[in-house]
Coordinates of C-alpha atoms and ligand atoms in Angstrom, one line a residue:
M1 CA 1.8 17.9 -71.4
D2 CA 4.8 16.7 -73.4
A3 CA 6.5 13.4 -72.8
R4 CA 9.6 14.9 -71.2
S5 CA 7.7 16.9 -68.5
V6 CA 5.6 13.8 -67.6
S7 CA 8.7 11.7 -67.0
E8 CA 10.3 14.6 -65.0
S9 CA 7.3 15.0 -62.7
E10 CA 7.2 11.2 -62.3
R11 CA 10.8 11.2 -61.3
T12 CA 10.4 14.0 -58.7
A13 CA 7.3 12.2 -57.3
N14 CA 9.2 9.0 -56.9
L15 CA 12.2 10.6 -55.1
P16 CA 12.2 9.7 -51.5
Q17 CA 11.6 12.6 -49.1
A18 CA 14.8 13.8 -47.5
D19 CA 14.3 12.1 -44.1
A20 CA 12.1 9.2 -45.2
L21 CA 13.0 5.9 -43.7
P22 CA 14.3 3.0 -45.8
V23 CA 11.7 0.3 -45.8
S24 CA 14.1 -2.0 -44.0
Q25 CA 14.2 0.3 -41.0
I26 CA 10.5 1.1 -40.7
E27 CA 9.6 -1.7 -38.2
S28 CA 12.4 -1.0 -35.8
V29 CA 11.6 2.7 -35.8
V30 CA 7.9 1.8 -35.1
E31 CA 9.1 -0.4 -32.2
D32 CA 11.2 2.4 -30.9
V33 CA 8.4 5.0 -31.0
L34 CA 6.0 2.6 -29.4
A35 CA 8.5 1.8 -26.6
S36 CA 9.3 5.5 -25.9
T37 CA 5.7 6.9 -26.0
P38 CA 3.9 6.7 -22.6
F39 CA 0.3 5.5 -23.2
V40 CA -2.9 6.4 -21.5
D41 CA -4.7 3.3 -20.3
V42 CA -8.3 4.3 -21.0
H43 CA -10.1 1.6 -19.1
T44 CA -8.9 -0.5 -16.1
H45 CA -10.2 -1.7 -12.8
L46 CA -7.2 -0.4 -10.9
F47 CA -7.3 2.1 -8.1
S48 CA -4.9 4.7 -6.8
P49 CA -3.3 3.8 -3.4
V50 CA -5.8 5.9 -1.4
F51 CA -8.5 3.3 -2.2
G52 CA -6.6 0.8 0.0
S53 CA -7.8 -2.8 -0.3
L54 CA -9.9 -2.0 -3.4
G55 CA -6.7 -1.8 -5.4
L56 CA -5.4 -5.4 -6.2
W57 CA -1.8 -6.2 -6.6
G58 CA 0.8 -8.9 -6.0
I59 CA 1.2 -12.6 -6.9
D60 CA -1.9 -14.0 -5.2
E61 CA -4.2 -11.5 -6.9
L62 CA -2.5 -12.0 -10.2
L63 CA -3.0 -15.8 -10.1
T64 CA -6.6 -15.5 -9.0
Y65 CA -7.6 -13.2 -11.9
H66 CA -10.9 -14.5 -13.3
Y67 CA -9.4 -15.1 -16.7
L68 CA -7.1 -17.7 -15.0
E69 CA -9.9 -19.1 -12.8
A70 CA -11.8 -20.0 -16.0
E71 CA -8.8 -21.8 -17.3
F72 CA -8.2 -23.5 -14.0
F73 CA -11.6 -25.2 -14.0
R74 CA -10.9 -26.6 -17.4
S75 CA -7.7 -28.4 -16.2
S76 CA -8.6 -29.3 -12.6
D77 CA -11.2 -31.7 -11.2
M78 CA -11.8 -29.3 -8.2
P79 CA -15.5 -28.2 -8.2
P80 CA -15.9 -24.4 -8.1
E81 CA -17.8 -24.7 -4.8
R82 CA -14.7 -26.2 -3.2
Y83 CA -12.4 -23.6 -4.8
W84 CA -14.5 -20.7 -3.5
K85 CA -14.1 -22.0 0.0
L86 CA -10.3 -21.8 -0.1
S87 CA -8.3 -18.8 1.1
K88 CA -6.9 -16.4 -1.6
R89 CA -3.5 -17.9 -0.9
E90 CA -4.7 -21.5 -1.3
Q91 CA -6.5 -20.6 -4.5
A92 CA -3.4 -19.0 -5.9
D93 CA -1.4 -22.1 -4.9
A94 CA -4.0 -24.4 -6.6
I95 CA -3.9 -22.3 -9.8
W96 CA -0.1 -22.3 -9.9
Q97 CA 0.1 -26.0 -9.4
V98 CA -2.5 -26.8 -12.1
L99 CA -1.7 -24.3 -14.8
F100 CA 2.0 -23.7 -14.3
V101 CA 3.5 -26.8 -12.7
E102 CA 1.3 -29.6 -14.2
N103 CA 0.7 -27.8 -17.5
T104 CA 2.7 -25.5 -19.7
P105 CA 1.5 -21.9 -19.4
I106 CA 0.8 -21.3 -23.1
S107 CA -2.5 -19.4 -23.0
E108 CA -2.5 -15.6 -23.2
A109 CA -3.4 -15.2 -19.5
T110 CA -1.0 -17.7 -18.2
R111 CA 1.9 -16.4 -20.4
G112 CA 1.1 -13.0 -18.9
I113 CA 2.0 -14.3 -15.4
I114 CA 5.3 -15.6 -16.7
A115 CA 6.1 -12.2 -18.3
V116 CA 5.4 -10.4 -15.0
L117 CA 7.6 -12.7 -13.0
Q118 CA 10.3 -12.4 -15.6
A119 CA 10.0 -8.5 -15.5
F120 CA 10.8 -8.6 -11.8
G121 CA 13.5 -11.1 -12.1
L122 CA 11.5 -13.7 -10.2
P123 CA 11.7 -17.5 -11.0
T124 CA 9.2 -18.6 -13.6
E125 CA 9.6 -22.4 -13.1
S126 CA 9.6 -22.9 -9.4
L127 CA 7.3 -25.4 -7.7
D128 CA 5.9 -22.9 -5.2
L129 CA 5.3 -19.2 -4.9
E130 CA 7.6 -18.5 -1.9
E131 CA 10.0 -16.2 -3.6
A132 CA 7.4 -14.3 -5.5
R133 CA 5.4 -13.8 -2.3
S134 CA 8.3 -12.4 -0.3
F135 CA 9.2 -10.1 -3.2
F136 CA 5.7 -8.5 -3.3
Q137 CA 5.4 -8.4 0.5
A138 CA 8.5 -6.3 0.6
Q139 CA 7.1 -3.6 -1.8
Q140 CA 5.8 -0.2 -0.6
L141 CA 2.6 0.4 -2.6
E142 CA 3.2 4.1 -3.7
S143 CA 6.7 3.4 -5.1
H144 CA 5.6 0.0 -6.5
V145 CA 2.8 1.7 -8.4
Q146 CA 5.2 4.2 -9.9
R147 CA 7.6 1.5 -10.9
V148 CA 5.0 -0.8 -12.4
L149 CA 3.5 2.0 -14.5
E150 CA 6.9 3.0 -15.7
M151 CA 7.7 -0.6 -16.6
A152 CA 4.4 -0.8 -18.5
G153 CA 5.1 2.5 -20.4
V154 CA 1.9 4.0 -19.1
S155 CA 1.6 7.6 -17.8
T156 CA -2.1 7.5 -16.9
V157 CA -4.5 4.9 -15.7
V158 CA -8.2 5.4 -15.9
M159 CA -10.1 3.7 -13.1
T160 CA -13.7 2.3 -12.9
N161 CA -15.5 3.9 -10.0
D162 CA -18.8 2.7 -8.8
P163 CA -20.7 5.3 -6.7
L164 CA -23.0 2.5 -5.4
N165 CA -20.3 0.1 -4.2
P166 CA -20.6 0.7 -0.4
E167 CA -16.9 0.4 0.3
E168 CA -15.9 2.7 -2.5
Q169 CA -18.8 5.1 -1.7
L170 CA -17.5 5.7 1.8
I171 CA -14.0 6.5 0.5
W172 CA -15.3 9.1 -1.9
M173 CA -17.7 10.6 0.7
N174 CA -14.7 11.2 3.0
G175 CA -12.9 13.1 0.1
V176 CA -10.3 11.6 -2.2
K177 CA -7.0 13.3 -2.9
S178 CA -6.4 13.1 -6.6
H179 CA -3.4 11.2 -7.8
P180 CA -1.5 12.6 -10.8
Q181 CA -1.5 9.2 -12.6
F182 CA -5.1 8.0 -11.9
Q183 CA -8.3 9.4 -13.4
A184 CA -11.8 8.6 -12.2
V185 CA -14.7 7.2 -14.2
L186 CA -18.4 7.3 -13.1
R187 CA -19.6 3.8 -13.8
L188 CA -23.4 3.4 -14.0
D189 CA -24.1 -0.3 -14.4
R190 CA -26.2 -0.6 -11.2
I191 CA -28.4 2.3 -12.3
L192 CA -28.6 1.4 -16.0
R193 CA -28.7 -2.3 -15.8
D194 CA -30.6 -3.0 -12.6
W195 CA -32.7 -0.1 -11.5
G196 CA -35.0 -2.4 -9.6
G197 CA -32.2 -3.7 -7.4
N198 CA -30.5 -0.4 -6.8
W199 CA -33.0 2.5 -6.7
Q200 CA -33.3 2.2 -2.9
Q201 CA -29.6 2.9 -2.6
L202 CA -30.2 6.3 -4.2
V203 CA -33.0 6.9 -1.7
K204 CA -30.5 6.1 1.1
Q205 CA -28.2 8.7 -0.4
G206 CA -31.0 11.3 -0.1
Y207 CA -32.6 11.3 -3.6
A208 CA -36.3 11.1 -4.2
V209 CA -36.5 8.3 -6.7
D210 CA -38.9 5.4 -7.0
A211 CA -39.0 1.8 -8.4
Q212 CA -41.0 2.8 -11.5
A213 CA -38.7 5.8 -12.3
S214 CA -41.8 8.1 -12.1
G215 CA -42.3 11.5 -10.7
R216 CA -39.1 13.4 -9.9
T217 CA -36.9 10.3 -10.5
V218 CA -35.2 11.6 -13.6
S219 CA -34.4 15.0 -12.2
E220 CA -33.2 13.4 -9.0
V221 CA -30.9 11.0 -10.9
R222 CA -29.5 14.0 -12.7
R223 CA -28.9 15.6 -9.3
F224 CA -27.2 12.3 -8.2
L225 CA -25.0 12.4 -11.3
S226 CA -24.1 16.0 -10.7
D227 CA -23.2 15.4 -7.1
W228 CA -21.0 12.5 -8.0
Y229 CA -19.5 14.5 -10.9
G230 CA -18.5 17.0 -8.3
R231 CA -17.0 14.4 -6.0
M232 CA -15.1 12.3 -8.6
H233 CA -14.3 14.7 -11.4
P234 CA -14.6 11.7 -13.8
V235 CA -13.2 11.8 -17.3
Y236 CA -16.2 10.0 -18.7
M237 CA -19.4 8.1 -17.5
A238 CA -19.5 4.4 -18.4
V239 CA -21.7 1.4 -18.6
S240 CA -21.3 -2.2 -19.7
L241 CA -24.3 -3.6 -21.5
P242 CA -25.6 -7.0 -22.6
D243 CA -25.8 -8.2 -26.2
T244 CA -29.6 -7.7 -26.0
F245 CA -29.2 -3.9 -25.4
Q246 CA -31.8 -1.9 -27.4
F247 CA -32.2 1.8 -27.8
P248 CA -34.7 3.4 -27.9
A249 CA -36.9 1.0 -26.0
D250 CA -39.8 1.3 -23.7
T251 CA -37.7 0.5 -20.6
I252 CA -36.4 2.3 -17.5
Q253 CA -32.9 1.8 -18.9
S254 CA -33.8 3.7 -22.1
K255 CA -35.5 6.5 -20.1
M256 CA -32.5 6.8 -17.8
L257 CA -30.1 7.0 -20.7
A258 CA -32.1 9.5 -22.8
E259 CA -33.3 11.7 -20.0
A260 CA -30.7 11.5 -17.3
V261 CA -27.3 10.1 -18.3
I262 CA -26.9 11.5 -21.8
P263 CA -28.1 15.1 -20.9
S264 CA -25.8 15.0 -17.8
C265 CA -22.9 14.0 -20.1
R266 CA -23.7 17.0 -22.3
E267 CA -24.0 19.3 -19.3
F268 CA -20.5 18.2 -18.0
D269 CA -19.0 17.9 -21.5
L270 CA -18.2 14.2 -20.8
P271 CA -18.2 11.3 -23.2
L272 CA -20.3 8.2 -22.4
S273 CA -18.5 4.9 -22.6
L274 CA -20.6 1.9 -23.8
M275 CA -19.1 -1.5 -23.5
I276 CA -21.6 -3.8 -25.3
G277 CA -22.0 -7.5 -25.7
V278 CA -21.6 -9.2 -22.3
R279 CA -23.8 -12.1 -21.4
L280 CA -23.8 -12.1 -17.7
Q281 CA -23.5 -15.2 -15.6
V282 CA -24.1 -17.9 -18.2
N283 CA -22.4 -20.1 -15.6
P284 CA -23.0 -18.6 -12.2
R285 CA -20.9 -21.4 -10.5
L286 CA -17.8 -19.6 -11.9
R287 CA -18.8 -16.2 -10.4
L288 CA -16.8 -13.4 -12.1
A289 CA -15.5 -15.9 -14.6
G290 CA -19.0 -17.0 -15.5
D291 CA -19.8 -14.2 -18.0
A292 CA -19.8 -14.8 -21.8
V293 CA -20.3 -12.9 -25.0
G294 CA -23.1 -12.4 -27.5
R295 CA -23.4 -10.5 -30.8
A296 CA -25.2 -7.2 -30.3
D297 CA -27.5 -5.3 -32.6
L298 CA -25.3 -2.2 -33.3
R299 CA -28.2 -0.2 -34.7
V300 CA -28.3 1.0 -31.1
L301 CA -25.1 3.0 -32.0
E302 CA -26.7 4.4 -35.1
N303 CA -29.7 5.5 -33.0
L304 CA -27.6 7.0 -30.2
C305 CA -25.1 8.8 -32.4
R306 CA -27.8 10.2 -34.7
T307 CA -30.2 11.2 -31.9
F308 CA -27.5 12.8 -29.8
P309 CA -25.0 14.5 -32.2
D310 CA -23.7 16.7 -29.4
N311 CA -22.7 13.8 -27.2
R312 CA -19.5 11.8 -27.6
F313 CA -19.5 8.0 -27.3
L314 CA -16.6 5.8 -26.5
V315 CA -17.5 2.3 -27.7
S316 CA -16.0 -1.1 -27.2
V317 CA -17.9 -4.2 -28.4
L318 CA -17.2 -7.7 -27.1
S319 CA -18.2 -9.8 -30.0
R320 CA -15.7 -10.4 -32.8
E321 CA -18.6 -10.5 -35.2
N322 CA -19.6 -6.9 -34.3
Q323 CA -16.2 -5.3 -35.0
H324 CA -16.6 -4.5 -38.7
E325 CA -19.9 -2.9 -38.1
L326 CA -18.4 -0.8 -35.4
C327 CA -15.9 0.6 -37.9
V328 CA -18.6 1.3 -40.4
Y329 CA -20.6 3.3 -37.8
A330 CA -17.5 5.2 -36.8
R331 CA -17.1 6.2 -40.4
K332 CA -20.7 7.5 -40.4
F333 CA -20.6 9.3 -37.0
N334 CA -17.7 11.3 -35.8
N335 CA -19.1 11.4 -32.3
L336 CA -18.3 7.7 -32.0
M337 CA -14.8 6.6 -30.9
P338 CA -14.1 2.9 -31.0
F339 CA -11.7 1.7 -28.3
G340 CA -9.9 -1.4 -27.2
C341 CA -10.0 -5.1 -27.9
W342 CA -11.9 -6.1 -24.8
W343 CA -11.7 -9.2 -22.6
F344 CA -12.1 -12.3 -24.8
L345 CA -10.7 -10.3 -27.8
N346 CA -7.4 -9.4 -26.1
N347 CA -5.5 -12.2 -27.7
P348 CA -2.8 -11.5 -30.3
S349 CA -4.6 -13.3 -33.2
I350 CA -7.8 -11.3 -32.7
V351 CA -6.1 -8.0 -31.7
E352 CA -4.2 -8.2 -35.0
E353 CA -7.3 -8.8 -37.1
I354 CA -9.3 -6.0 -35.4
T355 CA -6.5 -3.4 -35.4
R356 CA -5.7 -4.0 -39.0
E357 CA -9.4 -3.6 -39.9
R358 CA -9.6 -0.4 -37.9
L359 CA -6.4 1.1 -39.4
E360 CA -7.7 0.3 -42.9
M361 CA -11.1 1.8 -42.3
L362 CA -10.4 4.6 -39.8
G363 CA -6.7 5.6 -40.2
A364 CA -5.5 6.8 -36.8
S365 CA -9.0 8.0 -35.5
F366 CA -9.6 5.3 -32.9
I367 CA -8.0 4.0 -29.6
P368 CA -6.5 0.6 -30.3
Q369 CA -6.3 -0.8 -26.8
H370 CA -7.0 -0.5 -23.1
S371 CA -5.6 -3.0 -20.6
D372 CA -8.8 -3.8 -18.5
A373 CA -6.2 -4.7 -15.8
R374 CA -7.8 -5.7 -12.5
V375 CA -4.5 -6.4 -10.8
L376 CA -1.8 -3.7 -10.9
E377 CA 1.1 -5.7 -12.4
Q378 CA -1.0 -7.0 -15.3
V379 CA -0.3 -3.7 -17.1
I380 CA 3.2 -4.9 -17.6
Y381 CA 2.4 -7.9 -19.8
K382 CA -0.8 -6.5 -21.3
W383 CA 1.0 -3.4 -22.7
Q384 CA 4.1 -5.4 -23.6
N385 CA 1.9 -7.6 -25.8
T386 CA 0.1 -4.7 -27.3
R387 CA 3.3 -3.0 -28.3
T388 CA 4.7 -6.2 -29.8
I389 CA 1.6 -6.7 -32.0
L390 CA 1.2 -3.0 -32.9
A391 CA 4.9 -2.9 -34.0
R392 CA 4.1 -5.6 -36.6
I393 CA 0.8 -4.1 -37.7
L394 CA 2.0 -0.5 -38.0
G395 CA 5.3 -1.6 -39.5
N396 CA 3.3 -3.3 -42.3
T397 CA 1.0 -0.4 -42.7
Y398 CA 3.9 2.0 -43.3
R399 CA 5.7 -0.4 -45.5
L400 CA 2.7 -0.5 -47.8
L401 CA 2.5 3.3 -47.8
S402 CA 6.1 3.6 -48.6
N403 CA 5.9 1.1 -51.4
D404 CA 2.9 3.1 -52.8
G405 CA 5.2 6.1 -53.0
R406 CA 4.9 8.2 -49.8
G407 CA 8.0 8.4 -47.7
V408 CA 7.5 7.6 -44.0
R409 CA 9.5 9.6 -41.5
R410 CA 10.0 9.0 -37.8
Q411 CA 7.9 12.1 -37.0
D412 CA 5.0 10.7 -39.0
I413 CA 5.1 7.5 -37.0
Q414 CA 5.4 9.5 -33.7
R415 CA 2.4 11.7 -34.6
D416 CA 0.2 8.6 -35.3
V417 CA 1.3 6.7 -32.2
T418 CA 0.7 9.7 -30.0
R419 CA -2.7 10.2 -31.6
L420 CA -3.7 6.5 -31.2
F421 CA -2.5 6.0 -27.7
R422 CA -2.8 9.4 -26.1
S423 CA -4.4 12.4 -27.9
N424 CA -7.5 10.7 -29.3
F425 CA -8.5 10.1 -25.7
E426 CA -7.2 13.4 -24.4
K427 CA -9.2 15.3 -27.0
W428 CA -12.3 13.2 -26.4
T429 CA -12.2 13.7 -22.7
R430 CA -10.9 17.3 -22.8
L431 CA -7.9 16.2 -20.7
S432 CA -5.0 18.4 -21.4
S433 CA -1.8 16.5 -22.1
G434 CA -0.6 18.1 -18.8
D435 CA -3.2 16.0 -16.9
T436 CA -1.8 12.8 -18.4
A437 CA 1.8 13.9 -18.4
A438 CA 4.6 11.4 -19.1
V439 CA 6.2 10.1 -16.0
Ligands
RAT1 O1 -12.6 -7.8 -18.5 C1 -13.0 -7.9 -17.4 O2 -12.3 -8.0 -16.4 C2 -14.5 -8.1 -17.2 O3 -14.8 -8.8 -16.1 C3 -15.3 -6.8 -17.0 O4 -14.9 -6.2 -15.8 C4 -15.3 -5.7 -18.0 O5 -14.0 -5.4 -18.4 C5 -16.1 -4.5 -17.6 O6 -15.5 -3.5 -17.4 O7 -17.3 -4.7 -17.4
ZN2 ZN1 -13.5 -3.7 -17.6

């Protein structure tokens, strides 16, 4: 190659692509694409309106979110036992007083309340909750749900459905009309985490199972899963597991996973979601707010992904220390899909670290976030925060790429954002984009 042709080809290579964005515009285009792309919220504790009082919404529920209760007990002298005796309204008043009147709401969860009030044009500094309460009381649930999801930029919400919760069970048994924006998930914590405390519930539903999981138990659990699959049409099966989770192991849990749940997922072509790393009830006085986190042994993922190559696993891990290993395992096993920055990780500083690590190690082949919302309006602030952080992180990623010589166009950004926040999940769960259509 002579000197002239080298410099010619170098020159051509360095020419920006016709519609490549100037570096100075990249971040605002990323912001724009993030704002205009409706996301799929792949894990929440929300319910469609037919589930009635199981679906939480409004100011009193927002303020009594267990993330805020944990913070309340740090700034108040009220003992938990006294707090639990208060009515929901009194609890909300106490939390507002302590965390919002007597203190500045600077934590992530308290700031979220402010963002929600602001989104509805409600006062953020008042001494009581009167105005907020009358606003929420005036809302009709169906139209309020639609409005909230639109404000959050979310087209589809994935629920958490427990077939052994007596209240929820009854609703499913009577037949549930599907809602275009809500998808079901078959959650299996009671079976996989506490067989001893729950097998009799299966007996009551007509399945021949026993405490030792012997005899016909496994095939009966498969029949149970098949019946609930038929009732719920879930997009995946799911379980949250402790930091001590081991697989394989000589336990009922391991047997149920290997012989019932995983084969059923294969039969119905569903992914299994594993949320690993919770340490349940380290402080039972705090009830739902009493769980903590522990580092897990992620060799369980290696064992599961290698042993069951025809199954797909959606995985979120709670410990910050487990995040890098999760990325490494995702590079080894393409049946593993990391998702979300869960619970104690859903804070800007940690989301930033984890998401950068995932982009650097996995490109766009993961699902960056889910809201884990328990109260409807939380999706507004949680997704607002995710979009703000993601704009910065993706903006920086594309700036580096552009500096390295590859022009970045709006359609490249759109393709990646769609993949991260919609199509990775749609493909994994075999949902067509029609099922999660934009609102
Ligand atoms: O984030 C939460 O609200 C936790 O309490 C759990 O519900 C967790 O998200 C889970 O799904 O187990
Ligand atoms: Zn959850």
